Amino acid sequence: MKMIQTAEAMQSEADEARRAGRRLALVPTMGALHDGHCALVRRAKKEADHVTVSIFVNPAQFGPGEDLDAYPRDLDGDLDTLETLGGVDVVFAPPAEEMYPLGAPQAWVEVEGLVDTLNGPHRPGHFRGVTTVVTKLFHLCRPHVGVFGEKDAQQFVILRRMTEELHFGVEIAGVPTQREADGLACSSRNEYLSQEERAQAPVLAEAVCAAHGLIAGTTEEQPAEAVVGQMRDALAEAPLAEPQYVAVVGARDLQPVETIAPGQDVLAAMAVFFGDTRLIDNAFVTAGSQEEAEKGER
Ligand code: PAF
């Protein structure tokens, strides 16, 4: 496993691997690696025969007052995790000056529309920080495929739109959300939770599960508000949970839907605070898919 910290060395490594005819995958991360990241690396190994994992806590995607300084950093621990996992060719862990030589960026990459719902209004500027850094990482690591977690569903949809619309020539592969034994979605921010908060946090997964059941079981048009209501009821079981948003939106355009009809692809999503810790969870569901699955079994 090669450790690379400069943009120039990363581009040379990627060019050489491409010249040698290898198929390159990139797994962009901000470190503090957990089982969710390991699943991304496993997928990358299936997709390609040269795997780069980038580790970079990207200042451009944190707003004022967000957790940039507190964000967990453990490069040595991350390297151990990747060594144990095996099959990683390169770890690209640049310092901030290497990614942003001018300090604050002057060139941004922005996707409009998709950023106006869900997390977007609550984290102004966040997604343009993500699309900008992922663009840079793609230019430096030159992957054929980029691997991302579907837990960050809005990020996933935005990055897919960016690469398609701007002809990046990079495939975007999505990996389903990895969960702890009690259902809580794996996240580096779970480390911030107190014992009491951690005990209540699986309520997000319960709310997602309730939404999934209702949407997949759709046999005739139903108001999205009914699903949102069930999700809110599930969250209300945890006294420490403070929902920031709970929504059902179209799976591709991320715009709110009023009704859910069989065959419709939607995303049920939420952000919930436990104290200062903001957790998200969500599920892509095709309405009525339960009925289809049952028909298939018959
Ligand atoms: O999902 C993340 O960890 C980050 O948003 C990403 C894609 C690595 C960009 O900094």
PDB file of C-alpha atoms and ligand atoms in Angstrom:
ATOM      1  CA  MET A   1       0.000   0.000   0.000  1.00  0.00           C
ATOM      2  CA  LYS A   2       1.614   3.216  -1.202  1.00  0.00           C
ATOM      3  CA  MET A   3       1.128   6.458   0.747  1.00  0.00           C
ATOM      4  CA  ILE A   4       0.939   9.580  -1.464  1.00  0.00           C
ATOM      5  CA  GLN A   5       0.598  13.124  -0.157  1.00  0.00           C
ATOM      6  CA  THR A   6       1.175  15.405  -3.133  1.00  0.00           C
ATOM      7  CA  ALA A   7      -1.086  16.174  -6.071  1.00  0.00           C
ATOM      8  CA  GLU A   8       1.759  15.695  -8.560  1.00  0.00           C
ATOM      9  CA  ALA A   9       2.772  12.272  -7.251  1.00  0.00           C
ATOM     10  CA  MET A  10      -0.881  11.171  -7.248  1.00  0.00           C
ATOM     11  CA  GLN A  11      -1.381  12.178 -10.873  1.00  0.00           C
ATOM     12  CA  SER A  12       1.821  10.374 -11.932  1.00  0.00           C
ATOM     13  CA  GLU A  13       0.764   7.210 -10.105  1.00  0.00           C
ATOM     14  CA  ALA A  14      -2.690   7.317 -11.735  1.00  0.00           C
ATOM     15  CA  ASP A  15      -1.278   8.018 -15.210  1.00  0.00           C
ATOM     16  CA  GLU A  16       1.172   5.157 -14.892  1.00  0.00           C
ATOM     17  CA  ALA A  17      -1.545   2.748 -13.727  1.00  0.00           C
ATOM     18  CA  ARG A  18      -3.767   3.806 -16.649  1.00  0.00           C
ATOM     19  CA  ARG A  19      -0.887   3.364 -19.118  1.00  0.00           C
ATOM     20  CA  ALA A  20      -0.403  -0.134 -17.716  1.00  0.00           C
ATOM     21  CA  GLY A  21      -4.018  -0.837 -18.697  1.00  0.00           C
ATOM     22  CA  ARG A  22      -5.358  -1.049 -15.171  1.00  0.00           C
ATOM     23  CA  ARG A  23      -8.916  -0.099 -14.207  1.00  0.00           C
ATOM     24  CA  LEU A  24      -8.820   2.468 -11.399  1.00  0.00           C
ATOM     25  CA  ALA A  25     -11.276   2.927  -8.534  1.00  0.00           C
ATOM     26  CA  LEU A  26     -11.327   5.779  -6.044  1.00  0.00           C
ATOM     27  CA  VAL A  27     -12.959   5.658  -2.624  1.00  0.00           C
ATOM     28  CA  PRO A  28     -13.069   9.261  -1.349  1.00  0.00           C
ATOM     29  CA  THR A  29     -13.253   9.490   2.456  1.00  0.00           C
ATOM     30  CA  MET A  30     -12.640  11.952   5.250  1.00  0.00           C
ATOM     31  CA  GLY A  31     -10.980   9.221   7.350  1.00  0.00           C
ATOM     32  CA  ALA A  32     -12.116   7.931  10.771  1.00  0.00           C
ATOM     33  CA  LEU A  33     -12.806   4.767   8.816  1.00  0.00           C
ATOM     34  CA  HIS A  34     -15.570   2.416   9.949  1.00  0.00           C
ATOM     35  CA  ASP A  35     -17.427  -0.617   8.552  1.00  0.00           C
ATOM     36  CA  GLY A  36     -19.264   1.597   6.054  1.00  0.00           C
ATOM     37  CA  HIS A  37     -15.940   2.654   4.485  1.00  0.00           C
ATOM     38  CA  CYS A  38     -14.724  -0.967   4.488  1.00  0.00           C
ATOM     39  CA  ALA A  39     -17.788  -1.914   2.417  1.00  0.00           C
ATOM     40  CA  LEU A  40     -16.854   0.851  -0.070  1.00  0.00           C
ATOM     41  CA  VAL A  41     -13.324  -0.524  -0.373  1.00  0.00           C
ATOM     42  CA  ARG A  42     -14.630  -4.069  -0.867  1.00  0.00           C
ATOM     43  CA  ARG A  43     -16.873  -2.808  -3.670  1.00  0.00           C
ATOM     44  CA  ALA A  44     -13.968  -0.881  -5.225  1.00  0.00           C
ATOM     45  CA  LYS A  45     -11.914  -4.073  -5.294  1.00  0.00           C
ATOM     46  CA  LYS A  46     -14.718  -5.768  -7.259  1.00  0.00           C
ATOM     47  CA  GLU A  47     -14.994  -2.828  -9.663  1.00  0.00           C
ATOM     48  CA  ALA A  48     -11.308  -2.326 -10.444  1.00  0.00           C
ATOM     49  CA  ASP A  49      -7.797  -3.696 -10.137  1.00  0.00           C
ATOM     50  CA  HIS A  50      -6.168  -0.517  -8.821  1.00  0.00           C
ATOM     51  CA  VAL A  51      -7.783   0.957  -5.718  1.00  0.00           C
ATOM     52  CA  THR A  52      -7.041   4.370  -4.221  1.00  0.00           C
ATOM     53  CA  VAL A  53      -8.567   5.482  -0.921  1.00  0.00           C
ATOM     54  CA  SER A  54      -8.340   9.214  -0.315  1.00  0.00           C
ATOM     55  CA  ILE A  55      -8.345  10.542   3.227  1.00  0.00           C
ATOM     56  CA  PHE A  56      -8.935  14.274   3.407  1.00  0.00           C
ATOM     57  CA  VAL A  57     -11.080  16.257   5.842  1.00  0.00           C
ATOM     58  CA  ASN A  58     -12.310  18.830   3.365  1.00  0.00           C
ATOM     59  CA  PRO A  59     -12.601  22.297   4.959  1.00  0.00           C
ATOM     60  CA  ALA A  60     -14.639  23.587   1.995  1.00  0.00           C
ATOM     61  CA  GLN A  61     -17.659  21.459   2.894  1.00  0.00           C
ATOM     62  CA  PHE A  62     -17.937  22.613   6.522  1.00  0.00           C
ATOM     63  CA  GLY A  63     -19.921  25.746   7.287  1.00  0.00           C
ATOM     64  CA  PRO A  64     -19.097  28.270  10.032  1.00  0.00           C
ATOM     65  CA  GLY A  65     -19.903  26.722  13.428  1.00  0.00           C
ATOM     66  CA  GLU A  66     -19.847  23.163  12.031  1.00  0.00           C
ATOM     67  CA  ASP A  67     -17.542  20.424  13.347  1.00  0.00           C
ATOM     68  CA  LEU A  68     -14.433  20.889  11.124  1.00  0.00           C
ATOM     69  CA  ASP A  69     -12.028  21.175  14.076  1.00  0.00           C
ATOM     70  CA  ALA A  70     -13.698  18.430  16.096  1.00  0.00           C
ATOM     71  CA  TYR A  71     -14.067  16.029  13.155  1.00  0.00           C
ATOM     72  CA  PRO A  72     -12.356  12.744  14.187  1.00  0.00           C
ATOM     73  CA  ARG A  73      -8.899  12.276  12.668  1.00  0.00           C
ATOM     74  CA  ASP A  74      -6.856   9.079  13.091  1.00  0.00           C
ATOM     75  CA  LEU A  75      -4.559   8.553  10.112  1.00  0.00           C
ATOM     76  CA  ASP A  76      -2.523   5.771  11.776  1.00  0.00           C
ATOM     77  CA  GLY A  77      -5.689   3.905  12.753  1.00  0.00           C
ATOM     78  CA  ASP A  78      -7.071   4.344   9.224  1.00  0.00           C
ATOM     79  CA  LEU A  79      -3.866   2.972   7.665  1.00  0.00           C
ATOM     80  CA  ASP A  80      -4.061  -0.078   9.961  1.00  0.00           C
ATOM     81  CA  THR A  81      -7.700  -0.637   8.957  1.00  0.00           C
ATOM     82  CA  LEU A  82      -6.813  -0.485   5.253  1.00  0.00           C
ATOM     83  CA  GLU A  83      -3.750  -2.752   5.652  1.00  0.00           C
ATOM     84  CA  THR A  84      -5.924  -5.324   7.425  1.00  0.00           C
ATOM     85  CA  LEU A  85      -8.596  -5.086   4.754  1.00  0.00           C
ATOM     86  CA  GLY A  86      -5.979  -5.564   2.004  1.00  0.00           C
ATOM     87  CA  GLY A  87      -6.217  -4.860  -1.720  1.00  0.00           C
ATOM     88  CA  VAL A  88      -5.683  -1.089  -1.449  1.00  0.00           C
ATOM     89  CA  ASP A  89      -2.942   0.097  -3.795  1.00  0.00           C
ATOM     90  CA  VAL A  90      -2.732   3.749  -2.772  1.00  0.00           C
ATOM     91  CA  VAL A  91      -3.748   5.915   0.152  1.00  0.00           C
ATOM     92  CA  PHE A  92      -3.897   9.541  -0.942  1.00  0.00           C
ATOM     93  CA  ALA A  93      -3.781  11.742   2.157  1.00  0.00           C
ATOM     94  CA  PRO A  94      -2.845  15.280   1.079  1.00  0.00           C
ATOM     95  CA  PRO A  95      -2.438  18.214   3.466  1.00  0.00           C
ATOM     96  CA  ALA A  96      -4.923  21.065   2.975  1.00  0.00           C
ATOM     97  CA  GLU A  97      -2.290  23.258   1.188  1.00  0.00           C
ATOM     98  CA  GLU A  98      -1.913  20.598  -1.484  1.00  0.00           C
ATOM     99  CA  MET A  99      -5.659  20.564  -2.243  1.00  0.00           C
ATOM    100  CA  TYR A 100      -6.212  24.309  -1.788  1.00  0.00           C
ATOM    101  CA  PRO A 101      -2.905  26.021  -2.638  1.00  0.00           C
ATOM    102  CA  LEU A 102      -4.554  29.487  -2.628  1.00  0.00           C
ATOM    103  CA  GLY A 103      -6.229  28.919   0.744  1.00  0.00           C
ATOM    104  CA  ALA A 104      -9.902  29.600   0.094  1.00  0.00           C
ATOM    105  CA  PRO A 105     -10.862  28.183  -3.317  1.00  0.00           C
ATOM    106  CA  GLN A 106     -11.673  30.563  -6.163  1.00  0.00           C
ATOM    107  CA  ALA A 107     -12.888  27.857  -8.531  1.00  0.00           C
ATOM    108  CA  TRP A 108     -15.991  25.979  -7.422  1.00  0.00           C
ATOM    109  CA  VAL A 109     -18.065  23.244  -9.017  1.00  0.00           C
ATOM    110  CA  GLU A 110     -21.742  23.591  -8.248  1.00  0.00           C
ATOM    111  CA  VAL A 111     -24.881  21.566  -9.032  1.00  0.00           C
ATOM    112  CA  GLU A 112     -28.089  23.576  -8.858  1.00  0.00           C
ATOM    113  CA  GLY A 113     -31.586  22.457  -7.881  1.00  0.00           C
ATOM    114  CA  LEU A 114     -30.660  19.182  -6.204  1.00  0.00           C
ATOM    115  CA  VAL A 115     -29.005  21.174  -3.424  1.00  0.00           C
ATOM    116  CA  ASP A 116     -32.161  23.134  -2.573  1.00  0.00           C
ATOM    117  CA  THR A 117     -33.899  20.411  -0.533  1.00  0.00           C
ATOM    118  CA  LEU A 118     -33.176  18.084   2.425  1.00  0.00           C
ATOM    119  CA  ASN A 119     -29.714  18.944   3.850  1.00  0.00           C
ATOM    120  CA  GLY A 120     -29.027  21.790   1.424  1.00  0.00           C
ATOM    121  CA  PRO A 121     -30.929  24.633   3.143  1.00  0.00           C
ATOM    122  CA  HIS A 122     -29.607  23.527   6.556  1.00  0.00           C
ATOM    123  CA  ARG A 123     -25.973  23.335   5.416  1.00  0.00           C
ATOM    124  CA  PRO A 124     -25.501  26.248   2.980  1.00  0.00           C
ATOM    125  CA  GLY A 125     -22.430  25.754   0.800  1.00  0.00           C
ATOM    126  CA  HIS A 126     -21.891  22.173   1.961  1.00  0.00           C
ATOM    127  CA  PHE A 127     -22.619  20.467  -1.345  1.00  0.00           C
ATOM    128  CA  ARG A 128     -20.557  22.856  -3.446  1.00  0.00           C
ATOM    129  CA  GLY A 129     -17.671  22.017  -1.104  1.00  0.00           C
ATOM    130  CA  VAL A 130     -18.301  18.328  -1.775  1.00  0.00           C
ATOM    131  CA  THR A 131     -18.646  18.661  -5.561  1.00  0.00           C
ATOM    132  CA  THR A 132     -15.533  20.858  -5.703  1.00  0.00           C
ATOM    133  CA  VAL A 133     -13.330  18.494  -3.709  1.00  0.00           C
ATOM    134  CA  VAL A 134     -14.619  15.384  -5.507  1.00  0.00           C
ATOM    135  CA  THR A 135     -13.845  17.081  -8.831  1.00  0.00           C
ATOM    136  CA  LYS A 136     -10.305  17.755  -7.627  1.00  0.00           C
ATOM    137  CA  LEU A 137      -9.937  14.183  -6.352  1.00  0.00           C
ATOM    138  CA  PHE A 138     -11.176  12.809  -9.680  1.00  0.00           C
ATOM    139  CA  HIS A 139      -8.677  14.992 -11.560  1.00  0.00           C
ATOM    140  CA  LEU A 140      -5.818  13.882  -9.325  1.00  0.00           C
ATOM    141  CA  CYS A 141      -6.660  10.181  -8.960  1.00  0.00           C
ATOM    142  CA  ARG A 142      -8.144   9.746 -12.478  1.00  0.00           C
ATOM    143  CA  PRO A 143     -10.459   6.846 -11.586  1.00  0.00           C
ATOM    144  CA  HIS A 144     -12.694   4.923 -13.969  1.00  0.00           C
ATOM    145  CA  VAL A 145     -15.119   4.468 -11.085  1.00  0.00           C
ATOM    146  CA  GLY A 146     -15.794   6.421  -7.878  1.00  0.00           C
ATOM    147  CA  VAL A 147     -17.386   4.525  -4.998  1.00  0.00           C
ATOM    148  CA  PHE A 148     -19.740   6.285  -2.563  1.00  0.00           C
ATOM    149  CA  GLY A 149     -22.102   5.285   0.242  1.00  0.00           C
ATOM    150  CA  GLU A 150     -25.845   5.587  -0.327  1.00  0.00           C
ATOM    151  CA  LYS A 151     -26.242   6.700   3.285  1.00  0.00           C
ATOM    152  CA  ASP A 152     -25.244  10.139   2.039  1.00  0.00           C
ATOM    153  CA  ALA A 153     -28.117   9.812  -0.423  1.00  0.00           C
ATOM    154  CA  GLN A 154     -28.322  13.462  -1.463  1.00  0.00           C
ATOM    155  CA  GLN A 155     -24.547  13.634  -1.975  1.00  0.00           C
ATOM    156  CA  PHE A 156     -24.769  10.465  -4.069  1.00  0.00           C
ATOM    157  CA  VAL A 157     -27.525  11.865  -6.318  1.00  0.00           C
ATOM    158  CA  ILE A 158     -25.691  15.193  -6.711  1.00  0.00           C
ATOM    159  CA  LEU A 159     -22.367  13.553  -7.595  1.00  0.00           C
ATOM    160  CA  ARG A 160     -24.041  11.292 -10.144  1.00  0.00           C
ATOM    161  CA  ARG A 161     -25.669  14.353 -11.756  1.00  0.00           C
ATOM    162  CA  MET A 162     -22.369  16.252 -11.742  1.00  0.00           C
ATOM    163  CA  THR A 163     -20.411  13.465 -13.424  1.00  0.00           C
ATOM    164  CA  GLU A 164     -23.153  12.795 -15.997  1.00  0.00           C
ATOM    165  CA  GLU A 165     -23.886  16.417 -16.865  1.00  0.00           C
ATOM    166  CA  LEU A 166     -20.240  17.513 -17.004  1.00  0.00           C
ATOM    167  CA  HIS A 167     -19.107  14.382 -18.913  1.00  0.00           C
ATOM    168  CA  PHE A 168     -16.518  13.358 -16.344  1.00  0.00           C
ATOM    169  CA  GLY A 169     -16.251   9.865 -17.798  1.00  0.00           C
ATOM    170  CA  VAL A 170     -16.241   8.451 -14.255  1.00  0.00           C
ATOM    171  CA  GLU A 171     -18.834   5.851 -13.227  1.00  0.00           C
ATOM    172  CA  ILE A 172     -20.455   6.411  -9.844  1.00  0.00           C
ATOM    173  CA  ALA A 173     -21.017   3.209  -7.873  1.00  0.00           C
ATOM    174  CA  GLY A 174     -23.311   3.270  -4.833  1.00  0.00           C
ATOM    175  CA  VAL A 175     -23.014   0.995  -1.815  1.00  0.00           C
ATOM    176  CA  PRO A 176     -26.043   0.412   0.453  1.00  0.00           C
ATOM    177  CA  THR A 177     -25.890   1.833   3.980  1.00  0.00           C
ATOM    178  CA  GLN A 178     -23.945  -0.314   6.434  1.00  0.00           C
ATOM    179  CA  ARG A 179     -25.478  -0.580   9.896  1.00  0.00           C
ATOM    180  CA  GLU A 180     -24.404  -1.437  13.438  1.00  0.00           C
ATOM    181  CA  ALA A 181     -26.012  -4.552  14.988  1.00  0.00           C
ATOM    182  CA  ASP A 182     -28.853  -2.428  16.420  1.00  0.00           C
ATOM    183  CA  GLY A 183     -29.583  -0.778  13.063  1.00  0.00           C
ATOM    184  CA  LEU A 184     -27.818   2.571  13.544  1.00  0.00           C
ATOM    185  CA  ALA A 185     -26.247   3.612  10.242  1.00  0.00           C
ATOM    186  CA  CYS A 186     -22.422   3.605  10.429  1.00  0.00           C
ATOM    187  CA  SER A 187     -21.081   7.152  10.596  1.00  0.00           C
ATOM    188  CA  SER A 188     -17.878   8.791  11.818  1.00  0.00           C
ATOM    189  CA  ARG A 189     -20.118  11.179  13.773  1.00  0.00           C
ATOM    190  CA  ASN A 190     -21.552   8.322  15.887  1.00  0.00           C
ATOM    191  CA  GLU A 191     -18.362   8.779  17.964  1.00  0.00           C
ATOM    192  CA  TYR A 192     -19.756  12.085  19.263  1.00  0.00           C
ATOM    193  CA  LEU A 193     -22.828  10.480  20.893  1.00  0.00           C
ATOM    194  CA  SER A 194     -23.068  10.128  24.681  1.00  0.00           C
ATOM    195  CA  GLN A 195     -24.017   6.686  25.996  1.00  0.00           C
ATOM    196  CA  GLU A 196     -27.627   7.775  26.443  1.00  0.00           C
ATOM    197  CA  GLU A 197     -27.804   9.339  22.973  1.00  0.00           C
ATOM    198  CA  ARG A 198     -26.199   6.269  21.409  1.00  0.00           C
ATOM    199  CA  ALA A 199     -28.822   4.062  23.071  1.00  0.00           C
ATOM    200  CA  GLN A 200     -31.626   6.106  21.481  1.00  0.00           C
ATOM    201  CA  ALA A 201     -30.026   6.742  18.087  1.00  0.00           C
ATOM    202  CA  PRO A 202     -31.274   3.504  16.418  1.00  0.00           C
ATOM    203  CA  VAL A 203     -34.654   5.242  16.309  1.00  0.00           C
ATOM    204  CA  LEU A 204     -33.537   6.730  12.971  1.00  0.00           C
ATOM    205  CA  ALA A 205     -33.274   3.232  11.510  1.00  0.00           C
ATOM    206  CA  GLU A 206     -36.701   2.410  12.935  1.00  0.00           C
ATOM    207  CA  ALA A 207     -38.177   5.480  11.240  1.00  0.00           C
ATOM    208  CA  VAL A 208     -36.510   4.506   7.942  1.00  0.00           C
ATOM    209  CA  CYS A 209     -37.827   0.970   8.322  1.00  0.00           C
ATOM    210  CA  ALA A 210     -41.370   2.263   8.958  1.00  0.00           C
ATOM    211  CA  ALA A 211     -41.155   4.437   5.835  1.00  0.00           C
ATOM    212  CA  HIS A 212     -39.745   1.586   3.780  1.00  0.00           C
ATOM    213  CA  GLY A 213     -42.594  -0.739   4.806  1.00  0.00           C
ATOM    214  CA  LEU A 214     -45.285   1.832   4.041  1.00  0.00           C
ATOM    215  CA  ILE A 215     -43.850   2.887   0.687  1.00  0.00           C
ATOM    216  CA  ALA A 216     -42.961  -0.612  -0.511  1.00  0.00           C
ATOM    217  CA  GLY A 217     -46.458  -1.739   0.514  1.00  0.00           C
ATOM    218  CA  THR A 218     -48.177   0.982  -1.547  1.00  0.00           C
ATOM    219  CA  THR A 219     -51.048  -0.544  -3.500  1.00  0.00           C
ATOM    220  CA  GLU A 220     -52.794   2.723  -4.384  1.00  0.00           C
ATOM    221  CA  GLU A 221     -51.847   6.390  -4.351  1.00  0.00           C
ATOM    222  CA  GLN A 222     -51.219   7.653  -0.803  1.00  0.00           C
ATOM    223  CA  PRO A 223     -50.280  11.074   0.585  1.00  0.00           C
ATOM    224  CA  ALA A 224     -46.557  11.415   1.303  1.00  0.00           C
ATOM    225  CA  GLU A 225     -47.574  13.239   4.484  1.00  0.00           C
ATOM    226  CA  ALA A 226     -48.883   9.921   5.892  1.00  0.00           C
ATOM    227  CA  VAL A 227     -45.402   8.395   5.528  1.00  0.00           C
ATOM    228  CA  VAL A 228     -43.732  11.473   6.998  1.00  0.00           C
ATOM    229  CA  GLY A 229     -46.180  11.286   9.922  1.00  0.00           C
ATOM    230  CA  GLN A 230     -45.212   7.654  10.617  1.00  0.00           C
ATOM    231  CA  MET A 231     -41.529   8.548  10.484  1.00  0.00           C
ATOM    232  CA  ARG A 232     -42.079  11.407  12.925  1.00  0.00           C
ATOM    233  CA  ASP A 233     -44.078   9.106  15.236  1.00  0.00           C
ATOM    234  CA  ALA A 234     -41.217   6.607  15.241  1.00  0.00           C
ATOM    235  CA  LEU A 235     -38.688   9.378  16.057  1.00  0.00           C
ATOM    236  CA  ALA A 236     -40.903  10.652  18.871  1.00  0.00           C
ATOM    237  CA  GLU A 237     -40.186   7.397  20.737  1.00  0.00           C
ATOM    238  CA  ALA A 238     -36.696   8.769  21.498  1.00  0.00           C
ATOM    239  CA  PRO A 239     -36.933  11.723  23.908  1.00  0.00           C
ATOM    240  CA  LEU A 240     -33.424  12.972  22.984  1.00  0.00           C
ATOM    241  CA  ALA A 241     -34.121  13.017  19.219  1.00  0.00           C
ATOM    242  CA  GLU A 242     -34.769  16.450  17.693  1.00  0.00           C
ATOM    243  CA  PRO A 243     -35.705  16.085  14.009  1.00  0.00           C
ATOM    244  CA  GLN A 244     -34.383  18.823  11.723  1.00  0.00           C
ATOM    245  CA  TYR A 245     -36.240  17.592   8.652  1.00  0.00           C
ATOM    246  CA  VAL A 246     -38.241  14.516   7.725  1.00  0.00           C
ATOM    247  CA  ALA A 247     -39.245  14.225   4.072  1.00  0.00           C
ATOM    248  CA  VAL A 248     -40.199  12.068   1.130  1.00  0.00           C
ATOM    249  CA  VAL A 249     -38.768  13.313  -2.172  1.00  0.00           C
ATOM    250  CA  GLY A 250     -38.335  12.022  -5.714  1.00  0.00           C
ATOM    251  CA  ALA A 251     -35.360   9.658  -5.917  1.00  0.00           C
ATOM    252  CA  ARG A 252     -33.782  11.480  -8.881  1.00  0.00           C
ATOM    253  CA  ASP A 253     -34.851  15.139  -8.626  1.00  0.00           C
ATOM    254  CA  LEU A 254     -34.986  15.245  -4.796  1.00  0.00           C
ATOM    255  CA  GLN A 255     -38.059  17.496  -4.987  1.00  0.00           C
ATOM    256  CA  PRO A 256     -40.843  17.007  -2.403  1.00  0.00           C
ATOM    257  CA  VAL A 257     -43.654  14.708  -3.532  1.00  0.00           C
ATOM    258  CA  GLU A 258     -47.254  15.166  -2.428  1.00  0.00           C
ATOM    259  CA  THR A 259     -48.476  11.695  -3.288  1.00  0.00           C
ATOM    260  CA  ILE A 260     -46.789   8.347  -3.676  1.00  0.00           C
ATOM    261  CA  ALA A 261     -48.087   6.070  -6.429  1.00  0.00           C
ATOM    262  CA  PRO A 262     -47.157   2.444  -7.177  1.00  0.00           C
ATOM    263  CA  GLY A 263     -44.011   2.271  -9.317  1.00  0.00           C
ATOM    264  CA  GLN A 264     -42.696   5.678  -8.169  1.00  0.00           C
ATOM    265  CA  ASP A 265     -39.055   5.830  -6.972  1.00  0.00           C
ATOM    266  CA  VAL A 266     -38.722   7.952  -3.855  1.00  0.00           C
ATOM    267  CA  LEU A 267     -36.250   8.752  -1.130  1.00  0.00           C
ATOM    268  CA  ALA A 268     -37.444   8.840   2.481  1.00  0.00           C
ATOM    269  CA  ALA A 269     -34.935  10.945   4.392  1.00  0.00           C
ATOM    270  CA  MET A 270     -34.289  12.665   7.696  1.00  0.00           C
ATOM    271  CA  ALA A 271     -31.747  14.599   9.734  1.00  0.00           C
ATOM    272  CA  VAL A 272     -32.021  14.362  13.494  1.00  0.00           C
ATOM    273  CA  PHE A 273     -30.048  16.067  16.241  1.00  0.00           C
ATOM    274  CA  PHE A 274     -28.976  14.287  19.402  1.00  0.00           C
ATOM    275  CA  GLY A 275     -27.560  17.201  21.392  1.00  0.00           C
ATOM    276  CA  ASP A 276     -25.029  18.816  19.028  1.00  0.00           C
ATOM    277  CA  THR A 277     -24.648  15.689  16.905  1.00  0.00           C
ATOM    278  CA  ARG A 278     -26.506  15.696  13.631  1.00  0.00           C
ATOM    279  CA  LEU A 279     -27.285  12.253  12.183  1.00  0.00           C
ATOM    280  CA  ILE A 280     -28.890  11.438   8.851  1.00  0.00           C
ATOM    281  CA  ASP A 281     -30.540   8.293   7.590  1.00  0.00           C
ATOM    282  CA  ASN A 282     -32.643   7.481   4.544  1.00  0.00           C
ATOM    283  CA  ALA A 283     -33.796   4.855   2.077  1.00  0.00           C
ATOM    284  CA  PHE A 284     -34.416   4.730  -1.659  1.00  0.00           C
ATOM    285  CA  VAL A 285     -37.675   2.812  -2.168  1.00  0.00           C
ATOM    286  CA  THR A 286     -39.836   1.917  -5.170  1.00  0.00           C
ATOM    287  CA  ALA A 287     -43.478   2.296  -4.167  1.00  0.00           C
ATOM    288  CA  GLY A 288     -45.345  -1.000  -4.369  1.00  0.00           C
ATOM    289  CA  SER A 289     -42.119  -3.029  -4.634  1.00  0.00           C
ATOM    290  CA  GLN A 290     -43.353  -5.294  -1.826  1.00  0.00           C
ATOM    291  CA  GLU A 291     -46.367  -6.309  -3.923  1.00  0.00           C
ATOM    292  CA  GLU A 292     -44.077  -6.945  -6.929  1.00  0.00           C
ATOM    293  CA  ALA A 293     -41.719  -9.040  -4.791  1.00  0.00           C
ATOM    294  CA  GLU A 294     -44.655 -11.083  -3.477  1.00  0.00           C
ATOM    295  CA  LYS A 295     -46.000 -11.619  -7.008  1.00  0.00           C
ATOM    296  CA  GLY A 296     -42.541 -12.856  -8.043  1.00  0.00           C
ATOM    297  CA  GLU A 297     -42.507 -15.370  -5.206  1.00  0.00           C
ATOM    298  CA  ARG A 298     -45.928 -16.756  -6.112  1.00  0.00           C
TER     299      ARG A 298
HETATM  300  O1  PAF B   1     -18.783  11.452   2.097  1.00  0.00           O
HETATM  301  C1  PAF B   1     -17.710  11.970   2.487  1.00  0.00           C
HETATM  302  O2  PAF B   1     -17.004  11.438   3.357  1.00  0.00           O
HETATM  303  C2  PAF B   1     -17.255  13.294   1.878  1.00  0.00           C
HETATM  304  O3  PAF B   1     -18.327  14.135   1.651  1.00  0.00           O
HETATM  305  C3  PAF B   1     -16.406  13.114   0.629  1.00  0.00           C
HETATM  306  C4  PAF B   1     -17.193  12.469  -0.506  1.00  0.00           C
HETATM  307  C5  PAF B   1     -15.184  12.264   0.947  1.00  0.00           C
HETATM  308  C6  PAF B   1     -15.920  14.472   0.114  1.00  0.00           C
HETATM  309  O4  PAF B   1     -15.121  15.110   1.061  1.00  0.00           O
END
